[in-house]
Coordinates of C-alpha atoms and ligand atoms in Angstrom, one line a residue:
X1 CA 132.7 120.7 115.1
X2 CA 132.3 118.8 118.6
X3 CA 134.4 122.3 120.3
X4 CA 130.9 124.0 119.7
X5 CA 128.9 121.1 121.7
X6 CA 129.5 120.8 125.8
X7 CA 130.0 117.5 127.0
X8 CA 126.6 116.7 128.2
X9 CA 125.5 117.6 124.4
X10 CA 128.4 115.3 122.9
X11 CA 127.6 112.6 125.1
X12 CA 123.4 113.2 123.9
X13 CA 124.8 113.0 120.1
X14 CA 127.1 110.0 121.1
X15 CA 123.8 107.9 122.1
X16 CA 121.6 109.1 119.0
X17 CA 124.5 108.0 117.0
X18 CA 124.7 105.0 118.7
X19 CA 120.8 104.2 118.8
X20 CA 120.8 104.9 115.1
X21 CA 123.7 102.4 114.0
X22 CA 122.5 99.6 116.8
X23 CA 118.4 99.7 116.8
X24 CA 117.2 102.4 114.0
X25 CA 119.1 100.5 111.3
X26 CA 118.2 97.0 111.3
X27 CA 114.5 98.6 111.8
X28 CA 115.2 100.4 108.7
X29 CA 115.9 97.3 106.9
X30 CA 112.6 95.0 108.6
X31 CA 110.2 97.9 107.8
X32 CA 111.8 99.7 104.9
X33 CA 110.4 102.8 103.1
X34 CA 106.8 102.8 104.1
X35 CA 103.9 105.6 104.7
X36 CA 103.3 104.2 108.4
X37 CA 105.0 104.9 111.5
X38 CA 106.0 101.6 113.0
X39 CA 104.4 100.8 116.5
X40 CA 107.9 99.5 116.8
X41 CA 109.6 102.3 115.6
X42 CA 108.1 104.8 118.1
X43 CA 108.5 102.7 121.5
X44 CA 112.1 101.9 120.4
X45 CA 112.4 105.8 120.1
X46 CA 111.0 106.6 123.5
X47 CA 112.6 103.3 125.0
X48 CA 115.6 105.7 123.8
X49 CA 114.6 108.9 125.5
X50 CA 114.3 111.1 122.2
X51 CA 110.7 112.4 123.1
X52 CA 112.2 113.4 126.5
X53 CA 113.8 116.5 124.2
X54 CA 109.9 118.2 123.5
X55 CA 109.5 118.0 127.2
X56 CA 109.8 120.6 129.6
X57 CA 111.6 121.3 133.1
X58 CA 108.6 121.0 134.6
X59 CA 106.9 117.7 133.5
X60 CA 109.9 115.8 134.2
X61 CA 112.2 116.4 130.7
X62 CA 115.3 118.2 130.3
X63 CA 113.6 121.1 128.7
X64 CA 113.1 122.1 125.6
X65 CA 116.7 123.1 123.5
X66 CA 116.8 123.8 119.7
X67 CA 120.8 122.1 119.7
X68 CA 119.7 118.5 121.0
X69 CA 117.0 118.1 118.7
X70 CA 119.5 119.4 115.7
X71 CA 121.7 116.9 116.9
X72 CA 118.8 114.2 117.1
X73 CA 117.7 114.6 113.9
X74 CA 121.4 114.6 112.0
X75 CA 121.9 111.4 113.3
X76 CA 118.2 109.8 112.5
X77 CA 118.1 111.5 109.1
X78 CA 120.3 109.7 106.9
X79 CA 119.4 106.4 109.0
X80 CA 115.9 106.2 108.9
X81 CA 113.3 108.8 107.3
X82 CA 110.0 107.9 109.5
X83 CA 112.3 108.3 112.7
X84 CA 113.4 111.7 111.7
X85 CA 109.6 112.8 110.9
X86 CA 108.3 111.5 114.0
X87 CA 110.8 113.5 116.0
X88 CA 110.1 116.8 113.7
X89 CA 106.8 116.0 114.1
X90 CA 105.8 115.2 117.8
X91 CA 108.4 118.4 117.9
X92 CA 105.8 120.6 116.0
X93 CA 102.7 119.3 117.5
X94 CA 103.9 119.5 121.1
X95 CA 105.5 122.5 121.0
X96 CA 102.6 125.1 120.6
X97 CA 100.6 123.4 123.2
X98 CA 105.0 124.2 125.3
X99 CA 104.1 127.8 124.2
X100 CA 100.7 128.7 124.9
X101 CA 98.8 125.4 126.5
X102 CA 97.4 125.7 130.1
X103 CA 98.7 123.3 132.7
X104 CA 95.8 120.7 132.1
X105 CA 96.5 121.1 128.5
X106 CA 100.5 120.5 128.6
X107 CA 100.0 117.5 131.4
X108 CA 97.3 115.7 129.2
X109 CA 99.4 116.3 125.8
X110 CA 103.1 116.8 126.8
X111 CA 103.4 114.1 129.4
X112 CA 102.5 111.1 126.6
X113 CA 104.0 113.2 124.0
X114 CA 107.4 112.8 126.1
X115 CA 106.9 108.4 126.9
X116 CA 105.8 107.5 122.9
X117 CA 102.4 107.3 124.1
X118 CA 100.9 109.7 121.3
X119 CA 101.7 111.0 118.6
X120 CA 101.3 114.9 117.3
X121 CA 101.2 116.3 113.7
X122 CA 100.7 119.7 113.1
X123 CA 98.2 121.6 110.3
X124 CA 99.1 124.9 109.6
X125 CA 99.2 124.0 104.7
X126 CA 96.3 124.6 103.0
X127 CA 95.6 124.1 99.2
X128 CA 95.6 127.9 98.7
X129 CA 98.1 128.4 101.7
X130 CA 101.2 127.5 101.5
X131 CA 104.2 130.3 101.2
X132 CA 101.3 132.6 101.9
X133 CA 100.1 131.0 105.3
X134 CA 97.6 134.3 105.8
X135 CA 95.9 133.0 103.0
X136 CA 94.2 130.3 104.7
X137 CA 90.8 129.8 104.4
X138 CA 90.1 127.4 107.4
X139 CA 87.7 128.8 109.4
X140 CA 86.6 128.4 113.5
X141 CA 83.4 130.3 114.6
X142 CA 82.6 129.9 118.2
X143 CA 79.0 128.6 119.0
X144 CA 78.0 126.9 122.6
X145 CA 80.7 127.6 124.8
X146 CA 82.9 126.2 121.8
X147 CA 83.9 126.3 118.4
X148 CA 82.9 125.1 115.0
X149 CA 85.6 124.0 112.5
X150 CA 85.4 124.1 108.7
X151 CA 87.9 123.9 105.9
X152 CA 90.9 121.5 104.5
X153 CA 94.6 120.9 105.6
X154 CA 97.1 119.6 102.8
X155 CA 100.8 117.9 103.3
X156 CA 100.3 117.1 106.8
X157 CA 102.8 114.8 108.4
X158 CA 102.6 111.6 110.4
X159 CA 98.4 112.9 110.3
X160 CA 97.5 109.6 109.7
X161 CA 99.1 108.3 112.3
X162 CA 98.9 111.1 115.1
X163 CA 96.4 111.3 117.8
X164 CA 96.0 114.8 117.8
X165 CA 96.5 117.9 114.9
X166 CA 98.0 121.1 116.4
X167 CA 96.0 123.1 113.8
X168 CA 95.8 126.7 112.7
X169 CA 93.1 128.2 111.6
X170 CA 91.0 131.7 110.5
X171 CA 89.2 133.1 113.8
X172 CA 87.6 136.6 112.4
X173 CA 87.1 138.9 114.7
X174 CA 85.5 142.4 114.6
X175 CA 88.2 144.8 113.6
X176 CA 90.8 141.9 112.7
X177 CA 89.1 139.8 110.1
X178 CA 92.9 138.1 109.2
X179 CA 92.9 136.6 113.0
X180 CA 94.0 133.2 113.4
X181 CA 93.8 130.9 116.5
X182 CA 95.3 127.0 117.3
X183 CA 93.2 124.4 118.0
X184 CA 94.1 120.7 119.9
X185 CA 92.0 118.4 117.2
X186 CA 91.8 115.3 118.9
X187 CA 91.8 112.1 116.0
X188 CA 88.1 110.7 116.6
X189 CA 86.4 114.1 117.2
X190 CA 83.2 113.9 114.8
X191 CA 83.2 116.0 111.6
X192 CA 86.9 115.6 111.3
X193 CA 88.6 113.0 109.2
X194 CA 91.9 112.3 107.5
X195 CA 90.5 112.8 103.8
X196 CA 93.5 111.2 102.1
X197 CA 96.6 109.8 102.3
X198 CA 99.4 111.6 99.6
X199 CA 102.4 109.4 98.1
X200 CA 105.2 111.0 97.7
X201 CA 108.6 110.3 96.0
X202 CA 109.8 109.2 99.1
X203 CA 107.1 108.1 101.4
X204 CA 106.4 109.7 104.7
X205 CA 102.6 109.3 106.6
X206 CA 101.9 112.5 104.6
X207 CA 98.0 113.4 104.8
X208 CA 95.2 115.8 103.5
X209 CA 92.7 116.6 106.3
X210 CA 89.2 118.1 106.6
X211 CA 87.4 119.6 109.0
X212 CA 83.4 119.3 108.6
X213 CA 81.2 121.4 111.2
X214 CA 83.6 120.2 113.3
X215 CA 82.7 120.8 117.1
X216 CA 85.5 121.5 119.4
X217 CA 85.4 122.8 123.6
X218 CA 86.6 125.8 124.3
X219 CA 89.0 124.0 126.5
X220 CA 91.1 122.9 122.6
X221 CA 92.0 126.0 122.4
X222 CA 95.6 127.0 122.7
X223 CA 95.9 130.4 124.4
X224 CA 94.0 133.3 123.3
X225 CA 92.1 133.8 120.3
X226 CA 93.8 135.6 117.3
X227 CA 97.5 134.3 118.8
X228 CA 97.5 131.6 116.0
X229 CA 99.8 132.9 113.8
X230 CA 102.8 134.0 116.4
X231 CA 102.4 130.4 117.8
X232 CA 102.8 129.1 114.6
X233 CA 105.8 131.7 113.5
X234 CA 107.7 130.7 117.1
X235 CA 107.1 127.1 116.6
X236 CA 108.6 127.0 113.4
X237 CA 111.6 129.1 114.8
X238 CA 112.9 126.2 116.9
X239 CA 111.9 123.6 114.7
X240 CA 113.6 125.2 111.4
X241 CA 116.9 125.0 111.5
X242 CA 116.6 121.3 112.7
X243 CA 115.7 120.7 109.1
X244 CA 119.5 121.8 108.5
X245 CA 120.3 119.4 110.7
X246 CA 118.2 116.5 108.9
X247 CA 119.8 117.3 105.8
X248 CA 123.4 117.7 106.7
X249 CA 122.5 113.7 108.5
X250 CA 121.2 112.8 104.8
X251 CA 124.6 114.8 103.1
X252 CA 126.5 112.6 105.4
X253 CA 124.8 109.4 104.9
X254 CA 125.6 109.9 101.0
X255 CA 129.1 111.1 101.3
X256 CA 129.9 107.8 103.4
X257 CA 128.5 105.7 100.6
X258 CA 130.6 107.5 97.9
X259 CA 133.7 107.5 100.2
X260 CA 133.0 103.6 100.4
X261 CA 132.3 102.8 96.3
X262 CA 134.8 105.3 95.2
X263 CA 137.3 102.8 97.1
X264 CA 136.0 99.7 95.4
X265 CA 135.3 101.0 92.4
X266 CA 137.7 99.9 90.0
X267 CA 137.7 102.0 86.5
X268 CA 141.0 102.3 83.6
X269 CA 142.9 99.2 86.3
X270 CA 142.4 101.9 89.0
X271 CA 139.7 102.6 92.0
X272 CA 138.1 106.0 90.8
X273 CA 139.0 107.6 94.3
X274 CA 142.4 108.0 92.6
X275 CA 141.3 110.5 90.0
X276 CA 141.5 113.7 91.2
X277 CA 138.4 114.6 90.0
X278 CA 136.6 111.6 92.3
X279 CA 138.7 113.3 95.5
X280 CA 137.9 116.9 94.6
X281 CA 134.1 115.8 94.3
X282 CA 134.7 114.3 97.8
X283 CA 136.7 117.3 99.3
X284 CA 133.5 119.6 98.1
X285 CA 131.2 117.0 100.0
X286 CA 132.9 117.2 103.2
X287 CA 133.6 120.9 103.0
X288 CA 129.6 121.8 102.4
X289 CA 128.8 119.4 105.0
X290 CA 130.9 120.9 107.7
X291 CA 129.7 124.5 106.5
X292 CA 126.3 123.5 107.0
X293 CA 126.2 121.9 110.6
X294 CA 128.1 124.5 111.6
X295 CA 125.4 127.1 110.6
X296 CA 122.8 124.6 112.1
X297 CA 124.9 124.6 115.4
X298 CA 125.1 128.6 115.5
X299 CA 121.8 128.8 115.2
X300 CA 120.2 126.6 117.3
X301 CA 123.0 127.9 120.1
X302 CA 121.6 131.4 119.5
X303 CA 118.5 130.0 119.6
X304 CA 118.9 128.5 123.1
X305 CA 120.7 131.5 124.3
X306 CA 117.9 134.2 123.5
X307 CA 120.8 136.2 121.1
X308 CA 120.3 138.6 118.6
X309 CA 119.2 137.7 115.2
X310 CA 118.2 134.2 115.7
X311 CA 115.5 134.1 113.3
X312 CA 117.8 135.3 110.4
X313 CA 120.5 132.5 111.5
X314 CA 117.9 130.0 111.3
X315 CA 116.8 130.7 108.1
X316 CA 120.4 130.8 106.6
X317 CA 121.1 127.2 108.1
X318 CA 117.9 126.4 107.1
X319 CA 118.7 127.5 103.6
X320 CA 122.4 126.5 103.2
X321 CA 122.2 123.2 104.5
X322 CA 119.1 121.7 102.6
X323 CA 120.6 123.1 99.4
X324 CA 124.8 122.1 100.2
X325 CA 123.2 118.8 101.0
X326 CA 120.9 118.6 97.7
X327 CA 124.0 118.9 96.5
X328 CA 126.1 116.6 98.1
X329 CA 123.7 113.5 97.4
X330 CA 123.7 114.5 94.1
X331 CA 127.6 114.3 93.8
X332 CA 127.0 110.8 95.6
X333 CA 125.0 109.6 92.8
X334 CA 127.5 110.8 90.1
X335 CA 130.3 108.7 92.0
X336 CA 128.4 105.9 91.8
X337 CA 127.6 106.0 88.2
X338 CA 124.7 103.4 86.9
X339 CA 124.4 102.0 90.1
X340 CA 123.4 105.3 92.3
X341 CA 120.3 105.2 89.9
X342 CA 119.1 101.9 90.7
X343 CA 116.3 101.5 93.0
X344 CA 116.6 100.1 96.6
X345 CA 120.7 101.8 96.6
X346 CA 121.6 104.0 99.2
X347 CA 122.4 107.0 97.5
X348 CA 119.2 106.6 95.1
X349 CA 116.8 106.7 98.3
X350 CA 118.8 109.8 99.7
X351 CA 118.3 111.3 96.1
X352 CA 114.2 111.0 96.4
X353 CA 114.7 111.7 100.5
X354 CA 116.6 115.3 100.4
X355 CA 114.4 116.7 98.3
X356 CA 111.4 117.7 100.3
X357 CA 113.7 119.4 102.8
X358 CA 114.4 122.4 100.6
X359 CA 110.5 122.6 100.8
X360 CA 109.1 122.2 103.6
X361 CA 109.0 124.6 106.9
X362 CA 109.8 127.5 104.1
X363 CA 110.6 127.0 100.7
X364 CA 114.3 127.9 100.0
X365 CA 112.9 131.4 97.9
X366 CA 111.4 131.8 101.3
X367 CA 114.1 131.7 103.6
X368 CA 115.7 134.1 101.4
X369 CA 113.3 137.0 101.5
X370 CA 113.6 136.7 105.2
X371 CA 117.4 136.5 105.1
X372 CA 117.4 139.8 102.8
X373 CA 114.8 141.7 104.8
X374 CA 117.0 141.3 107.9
X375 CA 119.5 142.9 106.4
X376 CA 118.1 145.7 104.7
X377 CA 116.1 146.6 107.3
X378 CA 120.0 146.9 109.5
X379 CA 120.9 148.8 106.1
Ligands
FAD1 C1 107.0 116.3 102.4 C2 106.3 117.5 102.9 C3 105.8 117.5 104.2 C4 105.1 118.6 104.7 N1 104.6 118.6 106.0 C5 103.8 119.6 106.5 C6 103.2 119.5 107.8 O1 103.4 118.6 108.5 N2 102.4 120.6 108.2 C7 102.2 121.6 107.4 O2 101.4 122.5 107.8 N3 102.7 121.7 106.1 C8 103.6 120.7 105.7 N4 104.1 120.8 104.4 C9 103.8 121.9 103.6 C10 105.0 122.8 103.3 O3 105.3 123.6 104.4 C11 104.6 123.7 102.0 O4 104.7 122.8 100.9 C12 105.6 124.8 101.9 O5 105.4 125.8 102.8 C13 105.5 125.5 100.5 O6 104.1 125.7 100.1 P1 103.5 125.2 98.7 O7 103.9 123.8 98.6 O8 102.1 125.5 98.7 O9 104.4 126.0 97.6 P2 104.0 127.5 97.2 O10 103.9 128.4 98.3 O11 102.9 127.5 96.2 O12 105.4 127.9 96.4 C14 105.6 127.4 95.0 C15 106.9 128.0 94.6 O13 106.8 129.5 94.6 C16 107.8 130.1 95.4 N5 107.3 131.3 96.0 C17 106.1 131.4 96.7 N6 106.0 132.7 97.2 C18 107.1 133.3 96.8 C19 107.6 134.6 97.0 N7 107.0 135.5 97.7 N8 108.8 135.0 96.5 C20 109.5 134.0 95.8 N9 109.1 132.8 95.5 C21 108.0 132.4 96.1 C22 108.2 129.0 96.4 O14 109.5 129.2 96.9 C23 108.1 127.7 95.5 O15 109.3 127.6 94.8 C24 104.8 119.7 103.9 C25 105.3 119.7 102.6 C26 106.0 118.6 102.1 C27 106.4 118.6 100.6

């Protein structure tokens, strides 16, 4: 797939994969699955120049691309999960205040986002809301030159550990009661609080937040009031497809383990690589794999180069990836038999890993109905 990558964009995947095998690993294996987000683990990162990707021309990065964050993120994924979060996340977090921040918000936010000096989440989930973002009932009401903040945030990631929350929330206006606006939410500000900490089947710094009368300047506000929801929707544009990315790096992670075992594995005086139905398993691995980064690389290309129907590619790499790879670590765990089932093997932490991805940023169902309304409404 490398002839759809220039050389500068080879050489960026060349030193994530090499940063992944030389440093992310062995700090995989001294911090291992864990809800935090390593001290370690970030400056390595930044030491590495992966937060340089959320920043723009203008504060010093390269600017931001969809394709070398893709690229990133295949090559953290399958490595180390908190990595690939962090990147998502200070990814999702930084790039609203990208969009719509003022110069004094982007240098105080973008600048530290960029070394490893802070770390952003981003709140957009609610109880109620969750397909149905409109249905949000967060609420900010302005009062004394400011505004007040009430309401709950669920499934938010790296919130514990973030020192700000891009967060969306309901701004009623006269004539447009639905209007939602994005807030900075600084970690510290009084009346908000990281309510609890959520465990998941594969743990990620995965949070439920409240807001409590929760005072915020005017100056946390990112752009206008009521642009909320198209900050949200473009944020989630670049972003998306990048969780294609993440999965085909877990897909690959688990086809390498059952390439590996399937050689050793000796079964009726014979490794089971040698029965066909081992090497057709493995053939469909690879094949899915290849299908799916080469729908993330379309996309995030597209993406990059302002073409048509960008959205609708995103969602289908999006979509095809996070289920080919479901599938792929599933047929990982098969090869291995028993031993893919017990904890602390590769291919059973991949198992627990891959699921969320075919949740998160847009359920699967999701990226469907926006798949199929782009092309009915060309029909
Ligand atoms: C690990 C993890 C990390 C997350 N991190 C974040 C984060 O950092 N920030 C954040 O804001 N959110 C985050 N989320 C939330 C995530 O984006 C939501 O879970 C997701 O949007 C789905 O919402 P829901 O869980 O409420 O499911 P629901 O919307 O309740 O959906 C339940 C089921 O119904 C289906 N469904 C819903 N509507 C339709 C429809 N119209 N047609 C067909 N089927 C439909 C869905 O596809 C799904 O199968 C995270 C979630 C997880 C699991």
């Amino acid at each position: 797939m490398d002839f759809m990558l220039s050389d500068q964009d080879r050489q960026f995947r060349d030193h994530c994969r090499r940063f992944a095998q030389d440093i992310l690993a062995p700090l995989a294996a001294r911090y291992g699955e864990t809800q935090d987000v390593p001290a370690e683990l970030v400056a390595a990162m930044a030491r590495a120049g992966l937060f340089t990707l959320l920043l723009p021309k203008e504060l010093g990065g390269p600017g931001v691309r969809a394709l070398p964050i893709c690229l990133a993120r295949e090559e953290l994924a399958g490595v180390y999960c908190p990595a690939d979060v962090t990147l998502a996340m200070q990814g999702l977090g930084g790039y609203p205040i990208y969009l719509a921040g003022s110069s004094a918000q982007q240098e105080k936010y973008l600048g530290p986002i960029g070394r490893g000096e802070m770390l952003a989440s981003f709140a957009l989930t609610e109880a109620g809301a969750g397909s149905d973002v409109n249905a949000m009932q967060s609420q900010a009401v302005e009062r004394d030159g400011g505004f007040v903040l009430n309401g709950s945030k669920l499934f938010i990631s790296n919130g514990y550990a973030a020192q700000f929350i891009t967060t969306f929330v309901k701004t009623p206006q006269p004539g447009n009661p639905r209007a939602m606006s994005a807030f900075i939410v600084d970690k510290g500000t009084p009346g908000f609080k990281v309510a609890r900490r959520l465990e998941l089947i594969a743990p990620h710094d995965l949070t439920a937040l409240e807001f409590k009368d929760c005072f915020l300047p005017r100056e946390n506000l990112l752009g206008q009031v009521g642009q909320g929801f198209k900050i949200a929707m473009q944020t989630l544009e670049v972003l998306r497809m990048s969780v294609g990315a993440a999965a085909v790096g877990i897909g690959r992670a688990a086809l390498a383990a059952a390439l590996d075992y399937a050689q050793r594995r000796v079964q009726f005086g014979a490794p089971i690589a040698d029965f066909q139905a081992t090497q057709f398993k493995l053939a469909e691995m690879a094949t899915e794999l290849d299908a799916a980064r080469a729908l993330v690389y379309r996309a995030a290309i597209k993406k990059d180069g302002g073409l048509a129907r960008a959205a609708r590619d995103a969602s289908m790499a999006k979509l095809y990836a996070t289920e080919a790879a479901q599938r792929v670590v599933d047929q990982a765990v098969q090869i291995h038999g028993g031993v893919g089932l017990l904890k602390g093997s590769a291919v059973e932490r991949l198992y627990r890993e891959i699921r969320a991805l075919r949740i998160y940023e847009g359920t699967s169902e999701i990226h469907k109905l926006i798949i199929a309304r782009s092309l009915l409404a060309k029909a």
